[in-house]
Amino acid sequence: MNIGIYLYDNAEVLDFSGPFEVFTTAARVCGGKVPFQVLLIGETGETVTARAGYRVLPDCSIRNHPALDVLIVAGGVHTEEMAKESVLSWLAEQAYTTPVMASVCTGAFLLAAAGVLTSQRVTTHWEDIADLRHAFPGLEVVDGVRWVDQGAILTSGGISAGIDMSLHLVERLHSRELALQTARQMEFDWRENSPA
């Protein structure tokens, strides 16, 4: 499965690095056929400067990536991304071709601005719950959960909650055994709160 992770200037580092670590660790420890190929995707494919000056070279751009099975959109300082018509159009297109779309933290704002989130049950970073409710009143925004799984669309709370959601996805897409093995390898205390 191709797992794409979209990042951009001022993205929160753990929002993309956390899911990257989960899926690459799962691929490493699975003990059989590698189940996941992870790709970092940027708008242009050029170097992205995430928060605190963390520089990342994406594997591909929004125009030259392979077909995806999962697309995870990182959060961070997202307001400039919400103004990019090319990015929003690409996200909207991906909703038709990518079986699973997910966001970490304020990545939910990008999915909502692209029309991918319309009336679903969703969550985001606790600090941004009120803003998401105000900006997109059609959404059922919930707090007090690490992630929300709506089938084809998942959203998570902020930063480390994206790791919890990614482990949940490993369980969904492969097996509980691999998810638990991955969390143990990462020495991560997986919080399996109710996803709804």
PDB file of C-alpha atoms in Angstrom, residues 6-196:
ATOM      1  CA  TYR A   6       1.301  15.730   2.684  1.00  0.00           C
ATOM      2  CA  LEU A   7       3.445  18.395   4.349  1.00  0.00           C
ATOM      3  CA  TYR A   8       4.083  22.076   3.719  1.00  0.00           C
ATOM      4  CA  ASP A   9       5.975  25.074   5.063  1.00  0.00           C
ATOM      5  CA  ASN A  10       5.316  25.468   8.800  1.00  0.00           C
ATOM      6  CA  ALA A  11       3.772  22.012   9.129  1.00  0.00           C
ATOM      7  CA  GLU A  12       4.055  20.589  12.643  1.00  0.00           C
ATOM      8  CA  VAL A  13       7.043  18.236  12.612  1.00  0.00           C
ATOM      9  CA  LEU A  14       5.492  15.355  14.548  1.00  0.00           C
ATOM     10  CA  ASP A  15       2.277  15.611  12.508  1.00  0.00           C
ATOM     11  CA  PHE A  16       4.111  14.100   9.543  1.00  0.00           C
ATOM     12  CA  SER A  17       7.117  12.488  11.234  1.00  0.00           C
ATOM     13  CA  GLY A  18       4.920  10.527  13.661  1.00  0.00           C
ATOM     14  CA  PRO A  19       2.826   8.782  10.970  1.00  0.00           C
ATOM     15  CA  PHE A  20       5.992   8.333   8.875  1.00  0.00           C
ATOM     16  CA  GLU A  21       7.651   6.539  11.787  1.00  0.00           C
ATOM     17  CA  VAL A  22       4.600   4.352  12.419  1.00  0.00           C
ATOM     18  CA  PHE A  23       4.228   3.093   8.855  1.00  0.00           C
ATOM     19  CA  THR A  24       7.952   2.692   8.160  1.00  0.00           C
ATOM     20  CA  THR A  25       8.438   0.872  11.462  1.00  0.00           C
ATOM     21  CA  ALA A  26       5.480  -1.388  10.673  1.00  0.00           C
ATOM     22  CA  ALA A  27       7.047  -2.155   7.284  1.00  0.00           C
ATOM     23  CA  ARG A  28      10.365  -2.951   8.965  1.00  0.00           C
ATOM     24  CA  VAL A  29       9.102  -5.241  11.719  1.00  0.00           C
ATOM     25  CA  CYS A  30       6.302  -7.065   9.906  1.00  0.00           C
ATOM     26  CA  GLY A  31       8.487 -10.094   9.188  1.00  0.00           C
ATOM     27  CA  GLY A  32       6.952 -10.844   5.819  1.00  0.00           C
ATOM     28  CA  LYS A  33       6.043  -9.011   2.657  1.00  0.00           C
ATOM     29  CA  VAL A  34       6.432  -5.278   3.262  1.00  0.00           C
ATOM     30  CA  PRO A  35       2.875  -3.926   3.594  1.00  0.00           C
ATOM     31  CA  PHE A  36       3.529  -0.178   3.357  1.00  0.00           C
ATOM     32  CA  GLN A  37       5.517   2.175   1.128  1.00  0.00           C
ATOM     33  CA  VAL A  38       5.618   5.665   2.651  1.00  0.00           C
ATOM     34  CA  LEU A  39       5.946   8.804   0.535  1.00  0.00           C
ATOM     35  CA  LEU A  40       6.333  12.391   1.706  1.00  0.00           C
ATOM     36  CA  ILE A  41       4.484  14.710  -0.675  1.00  0.00           C
ATOM     37  CA  GLY A  42       4.991  18.451  -1.027  1.00  0.00           C
ATOM     38  CA  GLU A  43       3.218  20.917  -3.284  1.00  0.00           C
ATOM     39  CA  THR A  44       6.178  21.272  -5.652  1.00  0.00           C
ATOM     40  CA  GLY A  45       8.526  18.506  -4.514  1.00  0.00           C
ATOM     41  CA  GLU A  46      11.062  21.135  -3.451  1.00  0.00           C
ATOM     42  CA  THR A  47      12.412  21.409   0.102  1.00  0.00           C
ATOM     43  CA  VAL A  48       9.770  22.181   2.716  1.00  0.00           C
ATOM     44  CA  THR A  49      10.646  24.103   5.874  1.00  0.00           C
ATOM     45  CA  ALA A  50       8.455  22.790   8.671  1.00  0.00           C
ATOM     46  CA  ARG A  51       8.078  24.410  12.075  1.00  0.00           C
ATOM     47  CA  ALA A  52      11.220  25.490  13.922  1.00  0.00           C
ATOM     48  CA  GLY A  53      13.217  25.432  10.676  1.00  0.00           C
ATOM     49  CA  TYR A  54      13.066  21.635  10.196  1.00  0.00           C
ATOM     50  CA  ARG A  55      13.910  21.140   6.511  1.00  0.00           C
ATOM     51  CA  VAL A  56      12.507  18.172   4.594  1.00  0.00           C
ATOM     52  CA  LEU A  57      12.910  17.071   0.982  1.00  0.00           C
ATOM     53  CA  PRO A  58       9.648  15.398  -0.129  1.00  0.00           C
ATOM     54  CA  ASP A  59       9.751  12.258  -2.263  1.00  0.00           C
ATOM     55  CA  CYS A  60       7.375  13.750  -4.819  1.00  0.00           C
ATOM     56  CA  SER A  61       5.001  16.586  -5.588  1.00  0.00           C
ATOM     57  CA  ILE A  62       1.226  16.741  -5.810  1.00  0.00           C
ATOM     58  CA  ARG A  63       1.624  16.268  -9.568  1.00  0.00           C
ATOM     59  CA  ASN A  64       3.987  13.296  -9.803  1.00  0.00           C
ATOM     60  CA  HIS A  65       3.178  10.867  -6.987  1.00  0.00           C
ATOM     61  CA  PRO A  66       1.940   7.317  -7.587  1.00  0.00           C
ATOM     62  CA  ALA A  67      -1.630   6.272  -6.849  1.00  0.00           C
ATOM     63  CA  LEU A  68      -2.226   6.321  -3.100  1.00  0.00           C
ATOM     64  CA  ASP A  69      -4.052   3.950  -0.799  1.00  0.00           C
ATOM     65  CA  VAL A  70      -3.922   6.371   2.133  1.00  0.00           C
ATOM     66  CA  LEU A  71      -3.301  10.122   2.221  1.00  0.00           C
ATOM     67  CA  ILE A  72      -2.501  11.782   5.545  1.00  0.00           C
ATOM     68  CA  VAL A  73      -2.519  15.590   5.706  1.00  0.00           C
ATOM     69  CA  ALA A  74      -0.327  17.136   8.390  1.00  0.00           C
ATOM     70  CA  GLY A  75      -1.360  20.083  10.486  1.00  0.00           C
ATOM     71  CA  GLY A  76       0.597  23.137  11.487  1.00  0.00           C
ATOM     72  CA  VAL A  77       0.323  26.772  10.452  1.00  0.00           C
ATOM     73  CA  HIS A  78      -2.219  25.937   7.770  1.00  0.00           C
ATOM     74  CA  THR A  79      -3.734  29.292   6.757  1.00  0.00           C
ATOM     75  CA  GLU A  80      -1.486  29.871   3.738  1.00  0.00           C
ATOM     76  CA  GLU A  81      -2.156  26.338   2.481  1.00  0.00           C
ATOM     77  CA  MET A  82      -5.901  26.992   2.670  1.00  0.00           C
ATOM     78  CA  ALA A  83      -5.431  29.809   0.159  1.00  0.00           C
ATOM     79  CA  LYS A  84      -3.685  27.580  -2.422  1.00  0.00           C
ATOM     80  CA  GLU A  85      -6.216  26.578  -5.050  1.00  0.00           C
ATOM     81  CA  SER A  86      -3.867  23.998  -6.552  1.00  0.00           C
ATOM     82  CA  VAL A  87      -3.509  22.220  -3.207  1.00  0.00           C
ATOM     83  CA  LEU A  88      -7.232  22.303  -2.424  1.00  0.00           C
ATOM     84  CA  SER A  89      -8.084  21.018  -5.911  1.00  0.00           C
ATOM     85  CA  TRP A  90      -5.565  18.205  -5.521  1.00  0.00           C
ATOM     86  CA  LEU A  91      -7.012  17.222  -2.144  1.00  0.00           C
ATOM     87  CA  ALA A  92     -10.516  17.209  -3.625  1.00  0.00           C
ATOM     88  CA  GLU A  93      -9.320  14.986  -6.497  1.00  0.00           C
ATOM     89  CA  GLN A  94      -7.620  12.592  -4.077  1.00  0.00           C
ATOM     90  CA  ALA A  95     -10.919  12.060  -2.262  1.00  0.00           C
ATOM     91  CA  TYR A  96     -12.219  10.335  -5.422  1.00  0.00           C
ATOM     92  CA  THR A  97      -9.199   8.110  -5.992  1.00  0.00           C
ATOM     93  CA  THR A  98      -7.650   7.470  -2.567  1.00  0.00           C
ATOM     94  CA  PRO A  99      -9.552   4.932  -0.442  1.00  0.00           C
ATOM     95  CA  VAL A 100      -8.551   6.460   2.906  1.00  0.00           C
ATOM     96  CA  MET A 101      -8.001  10.159   3.639  1.00  0.00           C
ATOM     97  CA  ALA A 102      -6.793  11.298   7.057  1.00  0.00           C
ATOM     98  CA  SER A 103      -5.633  14.418   8.833  1.00  0.00           C
ATOM     99  CA  VAL A 104      -3.533  15.143  11.880  1.00  0.00           C
ATOM    100  CA  CYS A 105      -4.261  18.210  13.971  1.00  0.00           C
ATOM    101  CA  THR A 106      -5.199  21.240  11.840  1.00  0.00           C
ATOM    102  CA  GLY A 107      -4.871  19.218   8.652  1.00  0.00           C
ATOM    103  CA  ALA A 108      -8.644  18.881   9.126  1.00  0.00           C
ATOM    104  CA  PHE A 109      -8.984  22.539   8.094  1.00  0.00           C
ATOM    105  CA  LEU A 110      -7.356  21.740   4.736  1.00  0.00           C
ATOM    106  CA  LEU A 111      -9.621  18.759   4.121  1.00  0.00           C
ATOM    107  CA  ALA A 112     -12.657  20.871   5.024  1.00  0.00           C
ATOM    108  CA  ALA A 113     -11.546  23.773   2.803  1.00  0.00           C
ATOM    109  CA  ALA A 114     -11.138  21.292  -0.062  1.00  0.00           C
ATOM    110  CA  GLY A 115     -14.660  19.962   0.465  1.00  0.00           C
ATOM    111  CA  VAL A 116     -13.431  16.531   1.560  1.00  0.00           C
ATOM    112  CA  LEU A 117     -14.924  17.071   5.004  1.00  0.00           C
ATOM    113  CA  THR A 118     -18.489  18.316   4.773  1.00  0.00           C
ATOM    114  CA  SER A 119     -20.739  16.948   7.512  1.00  0.00           C
ATOM    115  CA  GLN A 120     -18.662  14.185   9.092  1.00  0.00           C
ATOM    116  CA  ARG A 121     -17.806  13.621  12.727  1.00  0.00           C
ATOM    117  CA  VAL A 122     -14.259  14.985  13.091  1.00  0.00           C
ATOM    118  CA  THR A 123     -11.686  16.207  15.559  1.00  0.00           C
ATOM    119  CA  THR A 124      -8.550  18.351  15.637  1.00  0.00           C
ATOM    120  CA  HIS A 125      -6.073  19.767  18.159  1.00  0.00           C
ATOM    121  CA  TRP A 126      -7.890  20.811  21.350  1.00  0.00           C
ATOM    122  CA  GLU A 127      -6.765  24.408  20.856  1.00  0.00           C
ATOM    123  CA  ASP A 128      -8.423  24.557  17.419  1.00  0.00           C
ATOM    124  CA  ILE A 129     -11.755  22.855  18.159  1.00  0.00           C
ATOM    125  CA  ALA A 130     -13.684  26.142  18.470  1.00  0.00           C
ATOM    126  CA  ASP A 131     -12.128  27.571  15.292  1.00  0.00           C
ATOM    127  CA  LEU A 132     -12.973  24.451  13.287  1.00  0.00           C
ATOM    128  CA  ARG A 133     -16.577  24.560  14.519  1.00  0.00           C
ATOM    129  CA  HIS A 134     -16.838  28.241  13.623  1.00  0.00           C
ATOM    130  CA  ALA A 135     -15.183  27.963  10.192  1.00  0.00           C
ATOM    131  CA  PHE A 136     -17.059  24.817   9.115  1.00  0.00           C
ATOM    132  CA  PRO A 137     -20.380  24.701  11.008  1.00  0.00           C
ATOM    133  CA  GLY A 138     -21.627  21.703   8.999  1.00  0.00           C
ATOM    134  CA  LEU A 139     -19.051  19.446  10.645  1.00  0.00           C
ATOM    135  CA  GLU A 140     -19.732  17.555  13.862  1.00  0.00           C
ATOM    136  CA  VAL A 141     -16.554  18.537  15.697  1.00  0.00           C
ATOM    137  CA  VAL A 142     -15.876  16.483  18.817  1.00  0.00           C
ATOM    138  CA  ASP A 143     -13.285  16.860  21.527  1.00  0.00           C
ATOM    139  CA  GLY A 144     -11.885  14.527  24.145  1.00  0.00           C
ATOM    140  CA  VAL A 145     -10.895  11.826  21.632  1.00  0.00           C
ATOM    141  CA  ARG A 146      -7.530  11.030  20.069  1.00  0.00           C
ATOM    142  CA  TRP A 147      -8.999  10.275  16.649  1.00  0.00           C
ATOM    143  CA  VAL A 148     -12.286   9.788  14.825  1.00  0.00           C
ATOM    144  CA  ASP A 149     -12.689   7.008  12.248  1.00  0.00           C
ATOM    145  CA  GLN A 150     -15.474   7.584   9.728  1.00  0.00           C
ATOM    146  CA  GLY A 151     -14.438   4.811   7.383  1.00  0.00           C
ATOM    147  CA  ALA A 152     -12.956   6.521   4.347  1.00  0.00           C
ATOM    148  CA  ILE A 153     -12.006   9.587   6.406  1.00  0.00           C
ATOM    149  CA  LEU A 154     -10.131   9.793   9.702  1.00  0.00           C
ATOM    150  CA  THR A 155      -9.139  12.840  11.711  1.00  0.00           C
ATOM    151  CA  SER A 156      -6.966  13.060  14.800  1.00  0.00           C
ATOM    152  CA  GLY A 157      -6.158  15.460  17.550  1.00  0.00           C
ATOM    153  CA  GLY A 158      -2.845  17.238  17.612  1.00  0.00           C
ATOM    154  CA  ILE A 159       0.716  16.084  17.243  1.00  0.00           C
ATOM    155  CA  SER A 160       1.118  12.784  19.158  1.00  0.00           C
ATOM    156  CA  ALA A 161      -2.534  11.863  18.525  1.00  0.00           C
ATOM    157  CA  GLY A 162      -1.515  11.346  14.897  1.00  0.00           C
ATOM    158  CA  ILE A 163       0.671   8.463  16.049  1.00  0.00           C
ATOM    159  CA  ASP A 164      -2.303   6.873  17.826  1.00  0.00           C
ATOM    160  CA  MET A 165      -4.416   7.260  14.687  1.00  0.00           C
ATOM    161  CA  SER A 166      -1.652   5.835  12.491  1.00  0.00           C
ATOM    162  CA  LEU A 167      -1.331   2.770  14.724  1.00  0.00           C
ATOM    163  CA  HIS A 168      -5.104   2.381  14.455  1.00  0.00           C
ATOM    164  CA  LEU A 169      -4.720   2.497  10.662  1.00  0.00           C
ATOM    165  CA  VAL A 170      -2.010  -0.174  10.769  1.00  0.00           C
ATOM    166  CA  GLU A 171      -4.450  -2.349  12.699  1.00  0.00           C
ATOM    167  CA  ARG A 172      -7.257  -1.603  10.229  1.00  0.00           C
ATOM    168  CA  LEU A 173      -5.182  -2.095   7.090  1.00  0.00           C
ATOM    169  CA  HIS A 174      -3.039  -5.018   8.247  1.00  0.00           C
ATOM    170  CA  SER A 175      -3.519  -6.518  11.713  1.00  0.00           C
ATOM    171  CA  ARG A 176      -3.748  -5.756  15.390  1.00  0.00           C
ATOM    172  CA  GLU A 177      -0.657  -7.857  15.925  1.00  0.00           C
ATOM    173  CA  LEU A 178       1.407  -5.609  13.658  1.00  0.00           C
ATOM    174  CA  ALA A 179       0.025  -2.452  15.279  1.00  0.00           C
ATOM    175  CA  LEU A 180       0.969  -3.699  18.741  1.00  0.00           C
ATOM    176  CA  GLN A 181       4.389  -4.848  17.521  1.00  0.00           C
ATOM    177  CA  THR A 182       4.969  -1.433  15.925  1.00  0.00           C
ATOM    178  CA  ALA A 183       3.991   0.460  19.086  1.00  0.00           C
ATOM    179  CA  ARG A 184       6.288  -1.779  21.141  1.00  0.00           C
ATOM    180  CA  GLN A 185       9.192  -1.262  18.723  1.00  0.00           C
ATOM    181  CA  MET A 186       8.647   2.501  18.959  1.00  0.00           C
ATOM    182  CA  GLU A 187       8.346   2.257  22.769  1.00  0.00           C
ATOM    183  CA  PHE A 188       5.134   4.222  22.376  1.00  0.00           C
ATOM    184  CA  ASP A 189       2.206   3.953  24.783  1.00  0.00           C
ATOM    185  CA  TRP A 190      -0.596   3.556  22.227  1.00  0.00           C
ATOM    186  CA  ARG A 191      -3.758   5.236  23.492  1.00  0.00           C
ATOM    187  CA  GLU A 192      -6.653   3.272  22.033  1.00  0.00           C
ATOM    188  CA  ASN A 193      -9.490   5.542  23.059  1.00  0.00           C
ATOM    189  CA  SER A 194     -12.892   5.150  21.453  1.00  0.00           C
ATOM    190  CA  PRO A 195     -12.520   6.478  17.903  1.00  0.00           C
ATOM    191  CA  ALA A 196     -16.110   7.709  17.766  1.00  0.00           C
TER     192      ALA A 196
END
